[in-house]
mmCIF file of C-alpha atoms and ligand atoms in Angstrom:
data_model
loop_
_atom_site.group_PDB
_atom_site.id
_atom_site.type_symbol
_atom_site.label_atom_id
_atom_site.label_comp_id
_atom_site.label_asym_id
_atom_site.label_seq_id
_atom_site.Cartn_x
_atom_site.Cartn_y
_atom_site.Cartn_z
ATOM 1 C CA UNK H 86 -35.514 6.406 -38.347
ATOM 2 C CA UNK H 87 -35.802 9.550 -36.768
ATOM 3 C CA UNK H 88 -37.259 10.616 -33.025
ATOM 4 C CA UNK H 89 -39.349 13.184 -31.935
ATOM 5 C CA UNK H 90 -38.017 17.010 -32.544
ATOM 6 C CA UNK H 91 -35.796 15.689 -35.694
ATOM 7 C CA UNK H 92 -33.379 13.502 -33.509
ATOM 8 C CA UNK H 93 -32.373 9.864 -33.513
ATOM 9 C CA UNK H 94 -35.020 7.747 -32.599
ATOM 10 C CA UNK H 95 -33.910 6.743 -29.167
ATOM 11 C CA UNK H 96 -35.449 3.909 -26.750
ATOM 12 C CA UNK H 97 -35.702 4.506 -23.111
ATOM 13 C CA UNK H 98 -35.297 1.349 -21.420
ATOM 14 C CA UNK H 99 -35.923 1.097 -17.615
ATOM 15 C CA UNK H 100 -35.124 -2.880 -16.663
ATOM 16 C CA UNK H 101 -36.188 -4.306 -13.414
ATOM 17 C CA UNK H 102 -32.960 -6.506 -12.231
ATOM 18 C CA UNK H 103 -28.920 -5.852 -12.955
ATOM 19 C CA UNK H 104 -29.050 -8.916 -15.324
ATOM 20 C CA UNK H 105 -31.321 -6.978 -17.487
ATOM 21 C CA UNK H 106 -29.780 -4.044 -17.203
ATOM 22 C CA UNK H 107 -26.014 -5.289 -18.020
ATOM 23 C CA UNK H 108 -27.631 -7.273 -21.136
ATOM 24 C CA UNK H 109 -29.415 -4.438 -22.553
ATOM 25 C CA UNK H 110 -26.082 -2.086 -22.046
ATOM 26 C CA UNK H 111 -24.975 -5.257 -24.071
ATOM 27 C CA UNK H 112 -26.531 -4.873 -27.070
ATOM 28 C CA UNK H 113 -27.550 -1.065 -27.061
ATOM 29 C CA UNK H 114 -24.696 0.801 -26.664
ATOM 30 C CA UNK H 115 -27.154 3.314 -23.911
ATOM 31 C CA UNK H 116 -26.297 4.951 -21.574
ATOM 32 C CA UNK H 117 -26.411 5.015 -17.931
ATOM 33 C CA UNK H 118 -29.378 6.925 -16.051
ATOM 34 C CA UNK H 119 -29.247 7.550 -12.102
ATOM 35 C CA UNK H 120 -30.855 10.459 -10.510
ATOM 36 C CA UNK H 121 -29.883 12.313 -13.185
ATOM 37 C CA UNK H 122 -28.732 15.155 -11.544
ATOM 38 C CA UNK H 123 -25.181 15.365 -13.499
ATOM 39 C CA UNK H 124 -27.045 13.290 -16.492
ATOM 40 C CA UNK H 125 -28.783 16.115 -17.752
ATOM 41 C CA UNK H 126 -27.310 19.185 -16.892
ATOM 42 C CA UNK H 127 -24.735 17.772 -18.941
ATOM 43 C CA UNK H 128 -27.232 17.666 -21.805
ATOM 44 C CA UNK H 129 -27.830 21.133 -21.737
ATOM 45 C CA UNK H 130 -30.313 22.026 -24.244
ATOM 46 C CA UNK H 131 -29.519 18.886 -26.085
ATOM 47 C CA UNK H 132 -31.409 15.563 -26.079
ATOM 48 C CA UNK H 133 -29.408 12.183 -25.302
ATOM 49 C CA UNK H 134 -27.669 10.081 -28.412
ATOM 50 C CA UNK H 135 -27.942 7.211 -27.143
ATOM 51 C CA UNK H 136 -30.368 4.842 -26.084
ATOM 52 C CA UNK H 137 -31.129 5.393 -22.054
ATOM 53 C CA UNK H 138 -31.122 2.398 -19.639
ATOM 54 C CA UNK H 139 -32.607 3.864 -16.162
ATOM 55 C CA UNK H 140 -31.060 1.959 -13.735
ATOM 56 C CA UNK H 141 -33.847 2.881 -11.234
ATOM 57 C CA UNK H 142 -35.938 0.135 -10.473
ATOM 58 C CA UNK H 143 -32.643 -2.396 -9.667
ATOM 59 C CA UNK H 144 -33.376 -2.424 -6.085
ATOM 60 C CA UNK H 145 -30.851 -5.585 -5.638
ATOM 61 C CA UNK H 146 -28.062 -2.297 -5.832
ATOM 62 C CA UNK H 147 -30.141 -0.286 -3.433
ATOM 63 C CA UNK H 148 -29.080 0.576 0.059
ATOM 64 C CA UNK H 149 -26.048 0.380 2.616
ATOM 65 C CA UNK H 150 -25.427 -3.600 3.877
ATOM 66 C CA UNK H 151 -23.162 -4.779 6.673
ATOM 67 C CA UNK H 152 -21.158 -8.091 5.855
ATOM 68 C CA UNK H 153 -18.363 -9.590 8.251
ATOM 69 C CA UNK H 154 -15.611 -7.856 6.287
ATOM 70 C CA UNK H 155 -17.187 -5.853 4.035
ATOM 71 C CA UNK H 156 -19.379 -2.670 4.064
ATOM 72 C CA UNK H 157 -21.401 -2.586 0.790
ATOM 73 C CA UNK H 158 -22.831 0.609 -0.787
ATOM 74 C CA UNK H 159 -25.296 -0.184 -3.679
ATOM 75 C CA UNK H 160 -25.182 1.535 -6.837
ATOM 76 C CA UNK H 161 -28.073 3.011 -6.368
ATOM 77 C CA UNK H 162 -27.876 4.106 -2.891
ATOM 78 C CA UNK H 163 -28.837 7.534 -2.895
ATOM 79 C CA UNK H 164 -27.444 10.423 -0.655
ATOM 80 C CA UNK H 165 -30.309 9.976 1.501
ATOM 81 C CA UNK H 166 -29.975 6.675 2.095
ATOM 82 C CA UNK H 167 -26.480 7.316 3.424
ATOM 83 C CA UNK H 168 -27.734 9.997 5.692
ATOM 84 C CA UNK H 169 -30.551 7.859 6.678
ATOM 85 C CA UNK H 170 -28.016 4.557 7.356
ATOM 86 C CA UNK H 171 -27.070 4.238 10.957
ATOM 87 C CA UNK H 172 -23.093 3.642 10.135
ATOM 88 C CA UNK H 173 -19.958 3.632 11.999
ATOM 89 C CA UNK H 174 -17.652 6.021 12.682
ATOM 90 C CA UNK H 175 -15.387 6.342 9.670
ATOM 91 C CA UNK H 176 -18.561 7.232 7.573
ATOM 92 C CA UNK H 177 -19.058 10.532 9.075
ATOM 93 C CA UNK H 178 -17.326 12.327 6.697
ATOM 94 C CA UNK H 179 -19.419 10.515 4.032
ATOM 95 C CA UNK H 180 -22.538 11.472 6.066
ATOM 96 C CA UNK H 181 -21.411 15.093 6.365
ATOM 97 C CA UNK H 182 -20.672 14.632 2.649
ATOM 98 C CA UNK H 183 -25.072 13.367 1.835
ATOM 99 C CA UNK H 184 -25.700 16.510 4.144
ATOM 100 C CA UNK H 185 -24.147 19.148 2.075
ATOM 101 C CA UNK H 186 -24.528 17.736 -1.871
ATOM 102 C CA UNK H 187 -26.708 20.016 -3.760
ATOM 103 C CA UNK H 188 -30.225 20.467 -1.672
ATOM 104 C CA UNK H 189 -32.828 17.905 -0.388
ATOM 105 C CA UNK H 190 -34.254 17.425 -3.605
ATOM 106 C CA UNK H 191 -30.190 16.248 -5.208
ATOM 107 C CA UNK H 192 -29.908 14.097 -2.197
ATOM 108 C CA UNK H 193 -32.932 12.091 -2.090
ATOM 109 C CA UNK H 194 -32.214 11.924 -6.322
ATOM 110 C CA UNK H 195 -28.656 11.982 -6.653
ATOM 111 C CA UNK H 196 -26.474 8.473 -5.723
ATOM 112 C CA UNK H 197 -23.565 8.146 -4.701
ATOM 113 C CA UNK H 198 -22.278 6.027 -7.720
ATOM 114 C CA UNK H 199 -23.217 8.639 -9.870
ATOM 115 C CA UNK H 200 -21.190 11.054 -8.271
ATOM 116 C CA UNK H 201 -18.296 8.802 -8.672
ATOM 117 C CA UNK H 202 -18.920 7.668 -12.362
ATOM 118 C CA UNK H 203 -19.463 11.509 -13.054
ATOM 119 C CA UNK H 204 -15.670 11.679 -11.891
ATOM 120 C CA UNK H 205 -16.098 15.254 -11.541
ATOM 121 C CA UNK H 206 -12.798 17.126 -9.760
ATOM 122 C CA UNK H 207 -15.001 18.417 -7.677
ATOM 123 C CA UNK H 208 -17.409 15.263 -6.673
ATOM 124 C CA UNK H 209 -17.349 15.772 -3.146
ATOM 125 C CA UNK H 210 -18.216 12.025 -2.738
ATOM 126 C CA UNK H 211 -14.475 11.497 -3.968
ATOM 127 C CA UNK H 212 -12.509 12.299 -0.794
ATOM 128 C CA UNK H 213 -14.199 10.508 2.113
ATOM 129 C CA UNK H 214 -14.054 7.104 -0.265
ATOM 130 C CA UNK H 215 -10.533 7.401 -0.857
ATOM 131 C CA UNK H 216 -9.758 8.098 2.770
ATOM 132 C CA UNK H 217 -11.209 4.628 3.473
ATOM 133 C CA UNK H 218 -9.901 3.041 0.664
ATOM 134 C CA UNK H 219 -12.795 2.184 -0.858
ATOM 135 C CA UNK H 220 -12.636 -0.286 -3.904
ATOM 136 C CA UNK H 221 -15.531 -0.167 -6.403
ATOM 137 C CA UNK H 222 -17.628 -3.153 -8.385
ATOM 138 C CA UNK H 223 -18.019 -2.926 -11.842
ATOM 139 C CA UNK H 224 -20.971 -5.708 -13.429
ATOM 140 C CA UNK H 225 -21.212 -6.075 -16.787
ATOM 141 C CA UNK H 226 -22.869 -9.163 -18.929
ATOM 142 C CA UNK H 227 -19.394 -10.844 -18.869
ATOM 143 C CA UNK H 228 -19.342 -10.666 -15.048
ATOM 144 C CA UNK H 229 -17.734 -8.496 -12.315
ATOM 145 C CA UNK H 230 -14.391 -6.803 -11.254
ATOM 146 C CA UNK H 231 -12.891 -4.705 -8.579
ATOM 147 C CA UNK H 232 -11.310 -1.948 -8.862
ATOM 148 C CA UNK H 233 -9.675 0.564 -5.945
ATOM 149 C CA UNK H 234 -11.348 3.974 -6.398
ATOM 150 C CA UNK H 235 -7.590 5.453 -6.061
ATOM 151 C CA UNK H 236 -7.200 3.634 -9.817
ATOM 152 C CA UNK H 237 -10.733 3.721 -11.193
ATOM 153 C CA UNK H 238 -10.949 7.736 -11.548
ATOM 154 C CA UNK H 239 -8.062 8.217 -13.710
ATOM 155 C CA UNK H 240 -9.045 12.039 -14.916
ATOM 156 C CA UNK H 241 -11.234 14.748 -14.722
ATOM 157 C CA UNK H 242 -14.255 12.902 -15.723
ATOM 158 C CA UNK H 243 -12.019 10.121 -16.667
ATOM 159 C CA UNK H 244 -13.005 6.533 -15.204
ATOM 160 C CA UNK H 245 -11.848 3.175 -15.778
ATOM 161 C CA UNK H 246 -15.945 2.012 -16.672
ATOM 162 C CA UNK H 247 -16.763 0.494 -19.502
ATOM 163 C CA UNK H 248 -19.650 1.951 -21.102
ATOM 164 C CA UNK H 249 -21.591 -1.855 -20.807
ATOM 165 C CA UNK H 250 -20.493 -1.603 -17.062
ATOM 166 C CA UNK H 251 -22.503 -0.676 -14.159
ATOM 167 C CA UNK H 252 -21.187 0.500 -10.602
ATOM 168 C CA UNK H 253 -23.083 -1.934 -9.169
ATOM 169 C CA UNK H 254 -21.299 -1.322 -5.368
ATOM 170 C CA UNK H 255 -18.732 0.939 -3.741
ATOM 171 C CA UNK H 256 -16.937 -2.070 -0.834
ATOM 172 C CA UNK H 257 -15.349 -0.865 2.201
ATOM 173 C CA UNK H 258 -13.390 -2.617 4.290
ATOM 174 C CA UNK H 259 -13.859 -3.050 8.009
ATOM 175 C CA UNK H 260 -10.169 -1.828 8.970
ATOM 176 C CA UNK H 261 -10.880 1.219 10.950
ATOM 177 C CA UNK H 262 -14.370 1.465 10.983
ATOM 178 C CA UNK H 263 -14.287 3.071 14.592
ATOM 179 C CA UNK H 264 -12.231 5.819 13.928
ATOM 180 C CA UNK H 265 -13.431 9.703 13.680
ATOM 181 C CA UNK H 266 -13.712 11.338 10.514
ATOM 182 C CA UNK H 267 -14.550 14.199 9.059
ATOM 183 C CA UNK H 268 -15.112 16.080 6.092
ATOM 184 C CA UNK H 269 -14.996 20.166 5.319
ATOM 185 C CA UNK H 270 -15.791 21.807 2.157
ATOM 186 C CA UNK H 271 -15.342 25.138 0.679
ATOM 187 C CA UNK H 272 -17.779 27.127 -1.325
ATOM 188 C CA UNK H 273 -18.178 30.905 -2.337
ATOM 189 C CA UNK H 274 -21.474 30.344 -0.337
ATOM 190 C CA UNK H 275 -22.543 28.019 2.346
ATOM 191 C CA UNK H 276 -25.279 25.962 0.772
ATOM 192 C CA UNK H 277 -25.677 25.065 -3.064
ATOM 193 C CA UNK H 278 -22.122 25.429 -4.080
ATOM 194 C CA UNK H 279 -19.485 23.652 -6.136
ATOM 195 C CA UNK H 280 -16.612 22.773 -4.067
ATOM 196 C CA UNK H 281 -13.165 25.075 -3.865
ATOM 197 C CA UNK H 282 -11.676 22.828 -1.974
ATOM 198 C CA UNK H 283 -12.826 19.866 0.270
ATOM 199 C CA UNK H 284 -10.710 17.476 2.558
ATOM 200 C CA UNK H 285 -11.904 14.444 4.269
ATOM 201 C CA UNK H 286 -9.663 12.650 6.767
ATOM 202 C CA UNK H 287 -9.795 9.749 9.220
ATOM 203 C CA UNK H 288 -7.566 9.499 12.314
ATOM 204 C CA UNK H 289 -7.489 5.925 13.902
ATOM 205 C CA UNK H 290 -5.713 6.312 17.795
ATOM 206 C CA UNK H 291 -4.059 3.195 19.815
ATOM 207 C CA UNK H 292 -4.596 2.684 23.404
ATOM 208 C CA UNK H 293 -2.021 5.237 24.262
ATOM 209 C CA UNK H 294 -3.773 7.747 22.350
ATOM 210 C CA UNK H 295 -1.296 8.233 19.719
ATOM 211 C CA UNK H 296 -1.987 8.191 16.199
ATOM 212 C CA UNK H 297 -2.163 4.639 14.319
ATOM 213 C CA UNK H 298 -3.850 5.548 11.385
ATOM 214 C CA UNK H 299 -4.310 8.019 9.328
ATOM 215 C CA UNK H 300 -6.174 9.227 6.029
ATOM 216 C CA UNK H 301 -6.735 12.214 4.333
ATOM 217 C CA UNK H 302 -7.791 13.233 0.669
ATOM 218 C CA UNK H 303 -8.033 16.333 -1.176
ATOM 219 C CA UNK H 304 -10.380 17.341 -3.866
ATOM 220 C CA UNK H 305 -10.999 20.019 -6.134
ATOM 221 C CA UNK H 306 -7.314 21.216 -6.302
ATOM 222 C CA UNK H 307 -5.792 18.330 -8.958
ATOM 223 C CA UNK H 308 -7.685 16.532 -12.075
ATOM 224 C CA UNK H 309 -8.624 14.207 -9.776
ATOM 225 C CA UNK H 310 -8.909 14.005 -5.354
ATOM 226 C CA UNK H 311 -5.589 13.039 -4.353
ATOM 227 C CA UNK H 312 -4.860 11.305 -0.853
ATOM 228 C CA UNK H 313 -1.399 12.625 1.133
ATOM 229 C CA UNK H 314 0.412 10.319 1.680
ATOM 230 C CA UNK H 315 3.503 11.622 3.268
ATOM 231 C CA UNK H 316 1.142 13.558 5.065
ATOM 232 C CA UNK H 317 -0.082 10.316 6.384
ATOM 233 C CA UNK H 318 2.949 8.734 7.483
ATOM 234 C CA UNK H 319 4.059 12.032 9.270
ATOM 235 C CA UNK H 320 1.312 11.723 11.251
ATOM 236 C CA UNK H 321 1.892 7.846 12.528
ATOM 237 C CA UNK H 322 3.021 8.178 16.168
ATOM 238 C CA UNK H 323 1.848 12.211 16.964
ATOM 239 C CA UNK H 324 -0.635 12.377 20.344
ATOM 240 C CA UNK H 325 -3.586 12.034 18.929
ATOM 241 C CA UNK H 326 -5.230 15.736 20.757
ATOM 242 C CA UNK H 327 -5.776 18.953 20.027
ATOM 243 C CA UNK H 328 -2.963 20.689 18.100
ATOM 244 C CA UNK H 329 -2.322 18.175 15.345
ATOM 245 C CA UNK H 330 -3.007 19.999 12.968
ATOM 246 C CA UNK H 331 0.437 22.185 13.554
ATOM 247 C CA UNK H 332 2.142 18.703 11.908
ATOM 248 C CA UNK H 333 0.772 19.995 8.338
ATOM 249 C CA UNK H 334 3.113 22.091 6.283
ATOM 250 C CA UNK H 335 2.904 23.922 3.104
ATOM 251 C CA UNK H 336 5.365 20.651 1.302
ATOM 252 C CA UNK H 337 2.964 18.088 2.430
ATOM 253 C CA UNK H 338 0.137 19.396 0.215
ATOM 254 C CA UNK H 339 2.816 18.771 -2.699
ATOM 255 C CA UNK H 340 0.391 16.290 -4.637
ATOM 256 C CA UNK H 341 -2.009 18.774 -5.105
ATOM 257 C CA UNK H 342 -2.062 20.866 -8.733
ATOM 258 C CA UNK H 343 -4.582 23.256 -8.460
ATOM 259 C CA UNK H 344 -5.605 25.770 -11.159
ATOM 260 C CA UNK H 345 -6.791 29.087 -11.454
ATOM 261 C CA UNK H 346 -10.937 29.230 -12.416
ATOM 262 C CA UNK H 347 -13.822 31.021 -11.983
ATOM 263 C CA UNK H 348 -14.643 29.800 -8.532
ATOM 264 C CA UNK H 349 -10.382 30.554 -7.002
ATOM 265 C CA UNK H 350 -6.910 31.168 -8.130
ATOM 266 C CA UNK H 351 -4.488 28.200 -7.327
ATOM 267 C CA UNK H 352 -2.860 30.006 -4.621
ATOM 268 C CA UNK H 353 -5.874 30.848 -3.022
ATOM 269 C CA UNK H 354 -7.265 26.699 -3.192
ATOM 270 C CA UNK H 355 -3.484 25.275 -2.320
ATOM 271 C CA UNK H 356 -3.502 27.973 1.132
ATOM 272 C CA UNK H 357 -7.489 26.811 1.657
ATOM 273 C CA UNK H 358 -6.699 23.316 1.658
ATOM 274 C CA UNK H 359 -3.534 23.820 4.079
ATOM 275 C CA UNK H 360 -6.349 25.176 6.538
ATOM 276 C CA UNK H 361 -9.194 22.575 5.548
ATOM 277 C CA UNK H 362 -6.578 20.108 6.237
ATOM 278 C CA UNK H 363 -5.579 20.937 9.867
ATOM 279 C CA UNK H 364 -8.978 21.735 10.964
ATOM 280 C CA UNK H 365 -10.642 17.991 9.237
ATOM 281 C CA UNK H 366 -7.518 17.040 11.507
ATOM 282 C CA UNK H 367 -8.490 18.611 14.501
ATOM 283 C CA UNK H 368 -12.140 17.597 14.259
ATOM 284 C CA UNK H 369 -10.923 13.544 14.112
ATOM 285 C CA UNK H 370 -8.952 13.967 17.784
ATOM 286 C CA UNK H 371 -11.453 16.449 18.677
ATOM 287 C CA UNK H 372 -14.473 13.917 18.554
ATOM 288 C CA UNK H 373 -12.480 10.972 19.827
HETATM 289 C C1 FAD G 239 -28.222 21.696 -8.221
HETATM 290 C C2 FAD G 239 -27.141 20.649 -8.096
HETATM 291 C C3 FAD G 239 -26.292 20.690 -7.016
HETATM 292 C C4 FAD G 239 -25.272 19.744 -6.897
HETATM 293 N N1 FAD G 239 -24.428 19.816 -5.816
HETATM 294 C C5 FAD G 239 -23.414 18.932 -5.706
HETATM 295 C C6 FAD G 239 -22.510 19.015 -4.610
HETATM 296 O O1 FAD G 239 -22.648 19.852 -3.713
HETATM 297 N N2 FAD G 239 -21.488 18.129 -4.569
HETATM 298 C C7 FAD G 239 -21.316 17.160 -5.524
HETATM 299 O O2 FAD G 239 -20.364 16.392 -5.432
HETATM 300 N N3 FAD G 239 -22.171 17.049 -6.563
HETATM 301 C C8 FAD G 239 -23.215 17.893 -6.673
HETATM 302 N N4 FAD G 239 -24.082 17.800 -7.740
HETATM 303 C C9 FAD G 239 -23.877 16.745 -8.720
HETATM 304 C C10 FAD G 239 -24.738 15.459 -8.534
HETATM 305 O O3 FAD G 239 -25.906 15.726 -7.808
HETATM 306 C C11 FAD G 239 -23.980 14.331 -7.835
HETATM 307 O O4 FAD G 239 -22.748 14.077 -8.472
HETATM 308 C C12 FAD G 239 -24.817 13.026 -7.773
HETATM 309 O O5 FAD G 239 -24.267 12.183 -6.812
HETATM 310 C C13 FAD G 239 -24.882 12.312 -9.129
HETATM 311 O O6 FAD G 239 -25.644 11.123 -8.992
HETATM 312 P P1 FAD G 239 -26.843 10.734 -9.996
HETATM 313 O O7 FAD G 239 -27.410 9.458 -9.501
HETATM 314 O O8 FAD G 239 -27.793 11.865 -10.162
HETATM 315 O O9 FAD G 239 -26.025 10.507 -11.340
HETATM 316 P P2 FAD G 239 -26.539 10.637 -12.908
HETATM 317 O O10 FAD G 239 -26.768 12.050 -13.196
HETATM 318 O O11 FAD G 239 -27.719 9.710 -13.080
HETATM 319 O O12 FAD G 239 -25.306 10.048 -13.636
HETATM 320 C C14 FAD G 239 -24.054 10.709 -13.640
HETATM 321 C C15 FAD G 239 -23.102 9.944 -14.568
HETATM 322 O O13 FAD G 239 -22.752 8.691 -14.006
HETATM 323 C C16 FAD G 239 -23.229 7.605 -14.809
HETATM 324 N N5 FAD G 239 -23.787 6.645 -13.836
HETATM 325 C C17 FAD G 239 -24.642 6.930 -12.814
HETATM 326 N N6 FAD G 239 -24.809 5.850 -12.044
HETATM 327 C C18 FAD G 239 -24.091 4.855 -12.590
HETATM 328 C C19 FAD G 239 -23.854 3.495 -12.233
HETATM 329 N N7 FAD G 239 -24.389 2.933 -11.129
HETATM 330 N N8 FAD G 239 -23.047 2.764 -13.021
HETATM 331 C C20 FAD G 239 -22.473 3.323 -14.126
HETATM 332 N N9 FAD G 239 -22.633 4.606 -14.495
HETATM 333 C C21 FAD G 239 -23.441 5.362 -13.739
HETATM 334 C C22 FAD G 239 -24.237 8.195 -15.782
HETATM 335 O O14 FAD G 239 -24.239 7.513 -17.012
HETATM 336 C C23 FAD G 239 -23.712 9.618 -15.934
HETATM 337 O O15 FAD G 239 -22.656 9.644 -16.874
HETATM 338 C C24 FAD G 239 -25.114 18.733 -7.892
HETATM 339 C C25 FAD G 239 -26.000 18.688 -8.976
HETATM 340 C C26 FAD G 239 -27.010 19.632 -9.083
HETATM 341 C C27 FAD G 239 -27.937 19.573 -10.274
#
């Protein structure tokens, strides 16, 4: 049978609860529909191939919840909603993330799953996750599994989903939930832009004021946002004031693999990041 315009004759299904929505992935090999804002500009001129399931009505994966271990983002939590969601410390860099994705009209659309399952190099929702080692929850018909973000985005747009799998919640653990973070992008322009670089980063201090903790993640320069690890260790143990960010050097950046596009050369993106990185360091023991 064909569709409209010549096409494949296409349902677009729009369930009301995740049970629904896992069975019909179940038996009709659809596709996942969000906002939409990454659905269809990948479309282009072209209509979908699949069946649609809109996911929008599940309001069971809706919205930011506070458990005794746990924080839990919905899948369907919307940058909005995380701007909107009084939140602890640590999620300032996700906050500072909603802010700056797209304009108003992407953020009250856009979620923050999407941006994740999109697994774009440059999904700016990337970085501030992985800094907080965020695990994600994948629900299909057969049930659900966890999965660390650091392992679920394996590529550029590469994830470990299942196509009958939904992102039904992003889980963060209540480690460091007190501790400043931040998060800095680079654009061509201020507002509207795909990122050149972005770093988010987390700095936990003890009582002495030196550093106990610390996370930081780099996207758009490597396939995939990359945390820095030895970065990380170095930084266990440094005062925890002004001038940290004098501990970064050019070696510690040594995950990164940046390339040369339209929007930087590599050289340009690996010596942004080296200055993204100190200052997203800086504004952590700055707003202690
Ligand atoms: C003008 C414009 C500006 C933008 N600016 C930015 C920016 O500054 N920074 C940035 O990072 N991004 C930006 N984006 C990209 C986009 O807005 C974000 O990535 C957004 O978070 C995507 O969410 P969505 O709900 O719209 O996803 P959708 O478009 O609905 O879906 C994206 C992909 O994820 C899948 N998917 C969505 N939700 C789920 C789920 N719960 N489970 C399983 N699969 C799912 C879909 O099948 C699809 O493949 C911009 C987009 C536009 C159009």
């Amino acid at each position: 049978m064909t569709g409209c315009f010549g096409g494949p004759a296409l349902l677009y299904l729009r369930p009301k609860t995740l049970d629904e929505a896992v069975a019909l992935l179940a038996s009709s090999s659809g596709q996942v529909l969000a906002g939409g804002t990454d659905f269809y500009p990948a479309l282009g001129e072209r209509l979908p191939q699949r069946d649609v399931v809109d996911i929008t009505s599940l309001a069971e994966i809706r919205g930011i919840s506070f458990e005794s271990k746990w924080i839990r983002i919905g899948g369907l939590t919307t940058w909005t909603e995380v701007l909107r969601t009084p939140s602890p410390r640590c999620f300032d860099a996700l906050k500072a993330v909603a802010r700056e994705v797209g304009s108003v009209q992407i953020q009250n659309r856009g979620t923050v799953a999407g941006n994740l399952c999109n697994a774009s190099p440059a999904a700016d929702g990337v970085p501030p996750l992985l800094a907080l080692d965020a695990e994600v929850e994948l629900t299909s018909a057969g049930g659900s599994r966890r999965v660390p973000l650091s392992q679920f985005i394996t590529g550029n747009r590469k994830t470990l989903r299942n196509a009958d799998e939904i992102l039904s919640a992003v889980w963060v653990l209540r480690q460091i939930e007190n501790a400043p973070s931040a998060f800095l992008k680079l654009g061509a322009r201020r507002y509207l832009v795909i990122s050149i670089s972005m770093v988010a980063a987390v700095v936990q201090t003890d009582e002495a004021g030196r550093v106990s903790d610390a996370r930081v993640a780099v996207g758009s320069c490597s396939a995939r946002a990359q945390r820095l690890h030895d970065l990380e260790q170095a930084l266990i143990g440094l005062p925890a004031r002004s001038g940290i960010g004098a501990a970064v050097k050019g070696d510690h950046l040594s995950p990164l693999s940046p390339i040369d596009d339209v929007r930087a050369t590599a050289e340009y993106r690996r010596d942004a990041s080296l200055t993204l990185v100190r200052r997203a360091l800086e504004a952590c023991v700055g707003a202690r």
